[in-house]
mmCIF file of C-alpha atoms in Angstrom:
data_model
loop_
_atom_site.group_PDB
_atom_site.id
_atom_site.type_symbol
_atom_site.label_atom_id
_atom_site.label_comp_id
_atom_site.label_asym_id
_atom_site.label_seq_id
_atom_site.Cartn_x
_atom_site.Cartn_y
_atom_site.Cartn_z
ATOM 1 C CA UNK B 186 -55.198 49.469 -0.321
ATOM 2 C CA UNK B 187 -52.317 51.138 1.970
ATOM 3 C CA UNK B 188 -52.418 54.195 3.265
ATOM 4 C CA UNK B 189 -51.669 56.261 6.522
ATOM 5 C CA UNK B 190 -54.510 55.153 7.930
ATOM 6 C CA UNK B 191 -54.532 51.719 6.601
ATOM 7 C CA UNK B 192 -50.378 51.490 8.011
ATOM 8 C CA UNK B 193 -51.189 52.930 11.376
ATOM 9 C CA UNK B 194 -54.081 50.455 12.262
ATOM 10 C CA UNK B 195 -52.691 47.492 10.624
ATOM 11 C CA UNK B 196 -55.642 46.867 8.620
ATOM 12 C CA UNK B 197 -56.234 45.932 4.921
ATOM 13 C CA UNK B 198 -58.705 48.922 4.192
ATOM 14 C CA UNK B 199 -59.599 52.269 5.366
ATOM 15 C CA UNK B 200 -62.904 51.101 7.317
ATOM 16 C CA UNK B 201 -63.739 52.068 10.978
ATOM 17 C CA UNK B 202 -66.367 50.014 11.996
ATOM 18 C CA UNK B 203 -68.840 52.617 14.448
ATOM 19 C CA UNK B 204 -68.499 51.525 17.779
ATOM 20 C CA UNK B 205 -72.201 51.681 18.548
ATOM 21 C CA UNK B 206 -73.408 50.635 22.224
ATOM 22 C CA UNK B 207 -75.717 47.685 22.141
ATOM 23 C CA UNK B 208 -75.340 47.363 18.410
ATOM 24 C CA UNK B 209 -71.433 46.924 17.564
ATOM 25 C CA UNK B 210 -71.488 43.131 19.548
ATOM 26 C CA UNK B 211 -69.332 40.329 18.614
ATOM 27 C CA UNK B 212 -70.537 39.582 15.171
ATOM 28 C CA UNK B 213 -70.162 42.798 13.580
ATOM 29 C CA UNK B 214 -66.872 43.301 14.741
ATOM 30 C CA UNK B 215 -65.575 40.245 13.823
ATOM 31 C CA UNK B 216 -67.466 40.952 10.225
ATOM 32 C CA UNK B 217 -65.760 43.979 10.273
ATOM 33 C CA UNK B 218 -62.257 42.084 11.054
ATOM 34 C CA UNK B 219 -62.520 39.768 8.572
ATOM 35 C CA UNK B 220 -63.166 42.152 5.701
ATOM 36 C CA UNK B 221 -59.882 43.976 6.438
ATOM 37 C CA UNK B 222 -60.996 46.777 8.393
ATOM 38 C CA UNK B 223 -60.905 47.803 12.258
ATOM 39 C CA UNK B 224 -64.066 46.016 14.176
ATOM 40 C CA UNK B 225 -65.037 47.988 17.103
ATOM 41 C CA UNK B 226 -67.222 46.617 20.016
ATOM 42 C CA UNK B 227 -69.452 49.471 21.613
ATOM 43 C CA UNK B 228 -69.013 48.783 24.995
ATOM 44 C CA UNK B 229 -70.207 52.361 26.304
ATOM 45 C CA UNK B 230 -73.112 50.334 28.236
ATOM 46 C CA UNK B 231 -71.236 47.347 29.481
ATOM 47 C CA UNK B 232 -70.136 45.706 32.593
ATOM 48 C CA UNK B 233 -66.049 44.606 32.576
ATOM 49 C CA UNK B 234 -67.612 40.785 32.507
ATOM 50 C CA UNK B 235 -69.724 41.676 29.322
ATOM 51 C CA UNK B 236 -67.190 43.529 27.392
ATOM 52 C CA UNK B 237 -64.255 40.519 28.378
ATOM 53 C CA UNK B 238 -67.125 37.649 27.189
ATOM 54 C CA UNK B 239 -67.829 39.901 23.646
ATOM 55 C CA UNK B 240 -64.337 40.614 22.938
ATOM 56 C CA UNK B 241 -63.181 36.762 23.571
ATOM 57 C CA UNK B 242 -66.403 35.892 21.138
ATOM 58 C CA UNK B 243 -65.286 38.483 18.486
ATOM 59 C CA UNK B 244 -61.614 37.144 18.392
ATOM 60 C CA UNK B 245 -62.734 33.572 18.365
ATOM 61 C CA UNK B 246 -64.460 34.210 14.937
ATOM 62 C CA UNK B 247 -61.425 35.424 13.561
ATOM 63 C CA UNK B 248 -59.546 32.754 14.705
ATOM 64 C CA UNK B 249 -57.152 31.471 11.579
ATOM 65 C CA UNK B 250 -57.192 34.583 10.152
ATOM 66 C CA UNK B 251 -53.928 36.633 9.349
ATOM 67 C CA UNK B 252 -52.987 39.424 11.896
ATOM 68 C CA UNK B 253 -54.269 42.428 8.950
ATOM 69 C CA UNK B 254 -57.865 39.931 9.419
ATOM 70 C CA UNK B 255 -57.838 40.304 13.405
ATOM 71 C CA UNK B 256 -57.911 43.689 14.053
ATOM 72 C CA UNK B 257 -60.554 43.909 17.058
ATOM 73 C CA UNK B 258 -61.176 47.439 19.098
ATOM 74 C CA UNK B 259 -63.495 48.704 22.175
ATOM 75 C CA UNK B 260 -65.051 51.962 22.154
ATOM 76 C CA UNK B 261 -66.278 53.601 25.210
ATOM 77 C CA UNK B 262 -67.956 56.655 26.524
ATOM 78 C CA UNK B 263 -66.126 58.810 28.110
ATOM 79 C CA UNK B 264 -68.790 60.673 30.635
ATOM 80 C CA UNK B 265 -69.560 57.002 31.671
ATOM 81 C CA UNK B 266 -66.366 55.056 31.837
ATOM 82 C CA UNK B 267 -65.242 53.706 35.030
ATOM 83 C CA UNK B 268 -61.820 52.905 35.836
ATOM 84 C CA UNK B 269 -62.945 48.860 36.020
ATOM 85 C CA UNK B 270 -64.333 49.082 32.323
ATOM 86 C CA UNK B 271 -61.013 51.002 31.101
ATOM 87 C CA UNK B 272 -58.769 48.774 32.931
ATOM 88 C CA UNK B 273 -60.754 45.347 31.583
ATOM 89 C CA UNK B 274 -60.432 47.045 27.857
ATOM 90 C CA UNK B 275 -56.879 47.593 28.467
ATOM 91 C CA UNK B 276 -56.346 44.552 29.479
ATOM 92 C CA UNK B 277 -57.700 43.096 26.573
ATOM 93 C CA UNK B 278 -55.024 44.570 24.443
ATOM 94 C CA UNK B 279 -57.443 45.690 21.824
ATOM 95 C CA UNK B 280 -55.867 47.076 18.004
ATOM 96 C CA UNK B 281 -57.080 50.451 19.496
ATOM 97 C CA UNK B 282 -59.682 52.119 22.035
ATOM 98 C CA UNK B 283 -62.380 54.632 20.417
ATOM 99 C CA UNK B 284 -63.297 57.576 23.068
ATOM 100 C CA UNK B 285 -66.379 59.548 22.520
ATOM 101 C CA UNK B 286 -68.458 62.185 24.626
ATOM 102 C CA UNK B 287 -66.595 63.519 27.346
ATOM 103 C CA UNK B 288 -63.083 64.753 29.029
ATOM 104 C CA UNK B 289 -60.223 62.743 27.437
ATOM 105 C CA UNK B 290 -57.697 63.078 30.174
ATOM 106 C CA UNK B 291 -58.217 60.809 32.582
ATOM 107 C CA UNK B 292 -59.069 57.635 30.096
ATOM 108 C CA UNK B 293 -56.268 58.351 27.622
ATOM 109 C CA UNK B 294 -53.299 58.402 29.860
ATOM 110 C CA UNK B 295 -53.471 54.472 30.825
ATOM 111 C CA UNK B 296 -54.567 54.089 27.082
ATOM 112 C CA UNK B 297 -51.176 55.182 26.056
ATOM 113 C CA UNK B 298 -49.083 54.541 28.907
ATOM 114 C CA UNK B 299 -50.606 50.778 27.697
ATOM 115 C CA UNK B 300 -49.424 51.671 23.687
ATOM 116 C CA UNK B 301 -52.672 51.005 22.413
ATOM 117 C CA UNK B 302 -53.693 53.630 19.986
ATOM 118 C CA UNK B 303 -56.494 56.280 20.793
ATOM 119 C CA UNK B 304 -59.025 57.262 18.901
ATOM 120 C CA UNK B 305 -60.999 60.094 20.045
ATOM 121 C CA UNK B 306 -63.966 61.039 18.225
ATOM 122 C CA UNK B 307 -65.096 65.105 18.537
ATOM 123 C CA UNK B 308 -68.344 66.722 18.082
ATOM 124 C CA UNK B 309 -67.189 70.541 17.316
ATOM 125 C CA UNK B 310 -63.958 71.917 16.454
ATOM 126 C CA UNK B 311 -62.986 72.762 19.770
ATOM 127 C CA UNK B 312 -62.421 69.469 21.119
ATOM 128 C CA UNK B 313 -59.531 68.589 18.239
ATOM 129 C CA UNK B 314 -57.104 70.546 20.043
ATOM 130 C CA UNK B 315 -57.863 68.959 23.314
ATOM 131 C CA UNK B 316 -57.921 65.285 21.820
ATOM 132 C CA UNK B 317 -54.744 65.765 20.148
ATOM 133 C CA UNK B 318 -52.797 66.634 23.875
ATOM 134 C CA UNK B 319 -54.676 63.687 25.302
ATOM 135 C CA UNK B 320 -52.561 61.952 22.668
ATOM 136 C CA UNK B 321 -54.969 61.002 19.695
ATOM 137 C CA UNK B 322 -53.986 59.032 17.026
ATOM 138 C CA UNK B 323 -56.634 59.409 15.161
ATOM 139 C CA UNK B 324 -59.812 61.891 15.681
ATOM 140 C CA UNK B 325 -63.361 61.263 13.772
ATOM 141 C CA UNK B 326 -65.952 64.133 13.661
ATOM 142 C CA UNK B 327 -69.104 63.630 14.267
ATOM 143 C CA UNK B 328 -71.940 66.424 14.301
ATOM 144 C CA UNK B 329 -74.769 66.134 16.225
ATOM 145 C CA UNK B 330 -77.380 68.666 15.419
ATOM 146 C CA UNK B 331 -79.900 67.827 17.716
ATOM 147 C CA UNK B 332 -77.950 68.401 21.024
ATOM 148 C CA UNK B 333 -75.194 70.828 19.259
ATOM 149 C CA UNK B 334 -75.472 73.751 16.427
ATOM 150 C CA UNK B 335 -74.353 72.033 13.578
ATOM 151 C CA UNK B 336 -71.262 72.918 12.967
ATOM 152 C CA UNK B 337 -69.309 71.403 10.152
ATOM 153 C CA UNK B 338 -65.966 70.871 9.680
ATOM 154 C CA UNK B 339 -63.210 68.860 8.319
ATOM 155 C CA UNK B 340 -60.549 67.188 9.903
ATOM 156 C CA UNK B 341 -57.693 65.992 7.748
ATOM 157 C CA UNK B 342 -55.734 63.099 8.754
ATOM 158 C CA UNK B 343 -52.224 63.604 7.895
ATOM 159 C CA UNK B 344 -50.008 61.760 10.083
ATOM 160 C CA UNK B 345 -50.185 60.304 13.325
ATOM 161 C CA UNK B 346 -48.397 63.670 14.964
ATOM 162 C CA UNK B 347 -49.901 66.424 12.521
ATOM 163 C CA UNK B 348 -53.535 67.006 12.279
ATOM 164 C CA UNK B 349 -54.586 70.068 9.825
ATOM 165 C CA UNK B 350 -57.939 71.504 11.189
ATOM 166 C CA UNK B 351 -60.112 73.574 8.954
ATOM 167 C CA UNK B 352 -63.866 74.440 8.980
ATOM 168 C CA UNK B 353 -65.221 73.213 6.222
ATOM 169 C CA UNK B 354 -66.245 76.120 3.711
#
């Protein structure tokens, strides 16, 4: 299945694997991978050491596989990031780098400066704009009624520099 998702991350089929902290490890990632969509390893709660060992583990699964069957990411919190963690991630030259929770500013500059794509994931309407200048190719909503008022909305993927925002009716 191609699409504009599909094209941009290099993958077979539109699937985001959630880049869960102490969940998203090696093996789902790589499951992810393998079934043609974009592994993610939650690595909002590790150490640079931990997050090098899991992403080396994840990749090694997929060795063999075609590039589409490879694509391995790192997500990361944003309140909690340190520049060690971001720079280790980097390093790692991931497909792309999920952000989440937090100021995008200082963590998304290296990310693209590096040209690994961003993902920024928002949890009201008012972050999109602010995602988008931090230079996010991609944003995922995600409501969280028990810290925020729900608030729904829909955010429409339409190419990697046009985003159409509109609250869902």
């Amino acid at each position: 299945m191609h699409n504009q998702l599909t094209g941009l991350l290099r993958v077979d089929v539109p699937v985001i694997g959630g880049p869960m902290a102490k969940a998203s490890e090696a093996d789902l990632c790589a499951a992810v991978a393998k079934a043609g969509g974009l592994g993610l390893i939650g690595a909002g709660y590790m150490d640079p050491a931990k997050l090098t060992q899991v992403y080396q583990t994840s990749v090694q699964q997929l060795d063999g596989n075609d590039e589409v069957h490879r694509a391995v990411g790192v997500g990361l919190f944003n309140y909690s990031c340190s520049q060690e963690l971001l720079q280790a991630a980097i390093d790692l030259k991931p497909r792309a780098i999920w952000l989440s929770f937090g100021d995008w500013d200082s963590l998304a500059t290296p990310i693209k400066k590096a040209g690994i794509l961003l993902i920024c994931q928002v949890q009201h309407l008012e972050q999109v704009e602010p995602a988008l200048k931090a230079g996010a190719d991609i944003i995922v909503g995600q409501v969280l009624p028990k810290f925020i008022s729900l608030q729904t909305f829909s955010v429409c993927f339409q190419c990697k520099s046009q985003v159409s925002v509109q609250p869902a009716s």
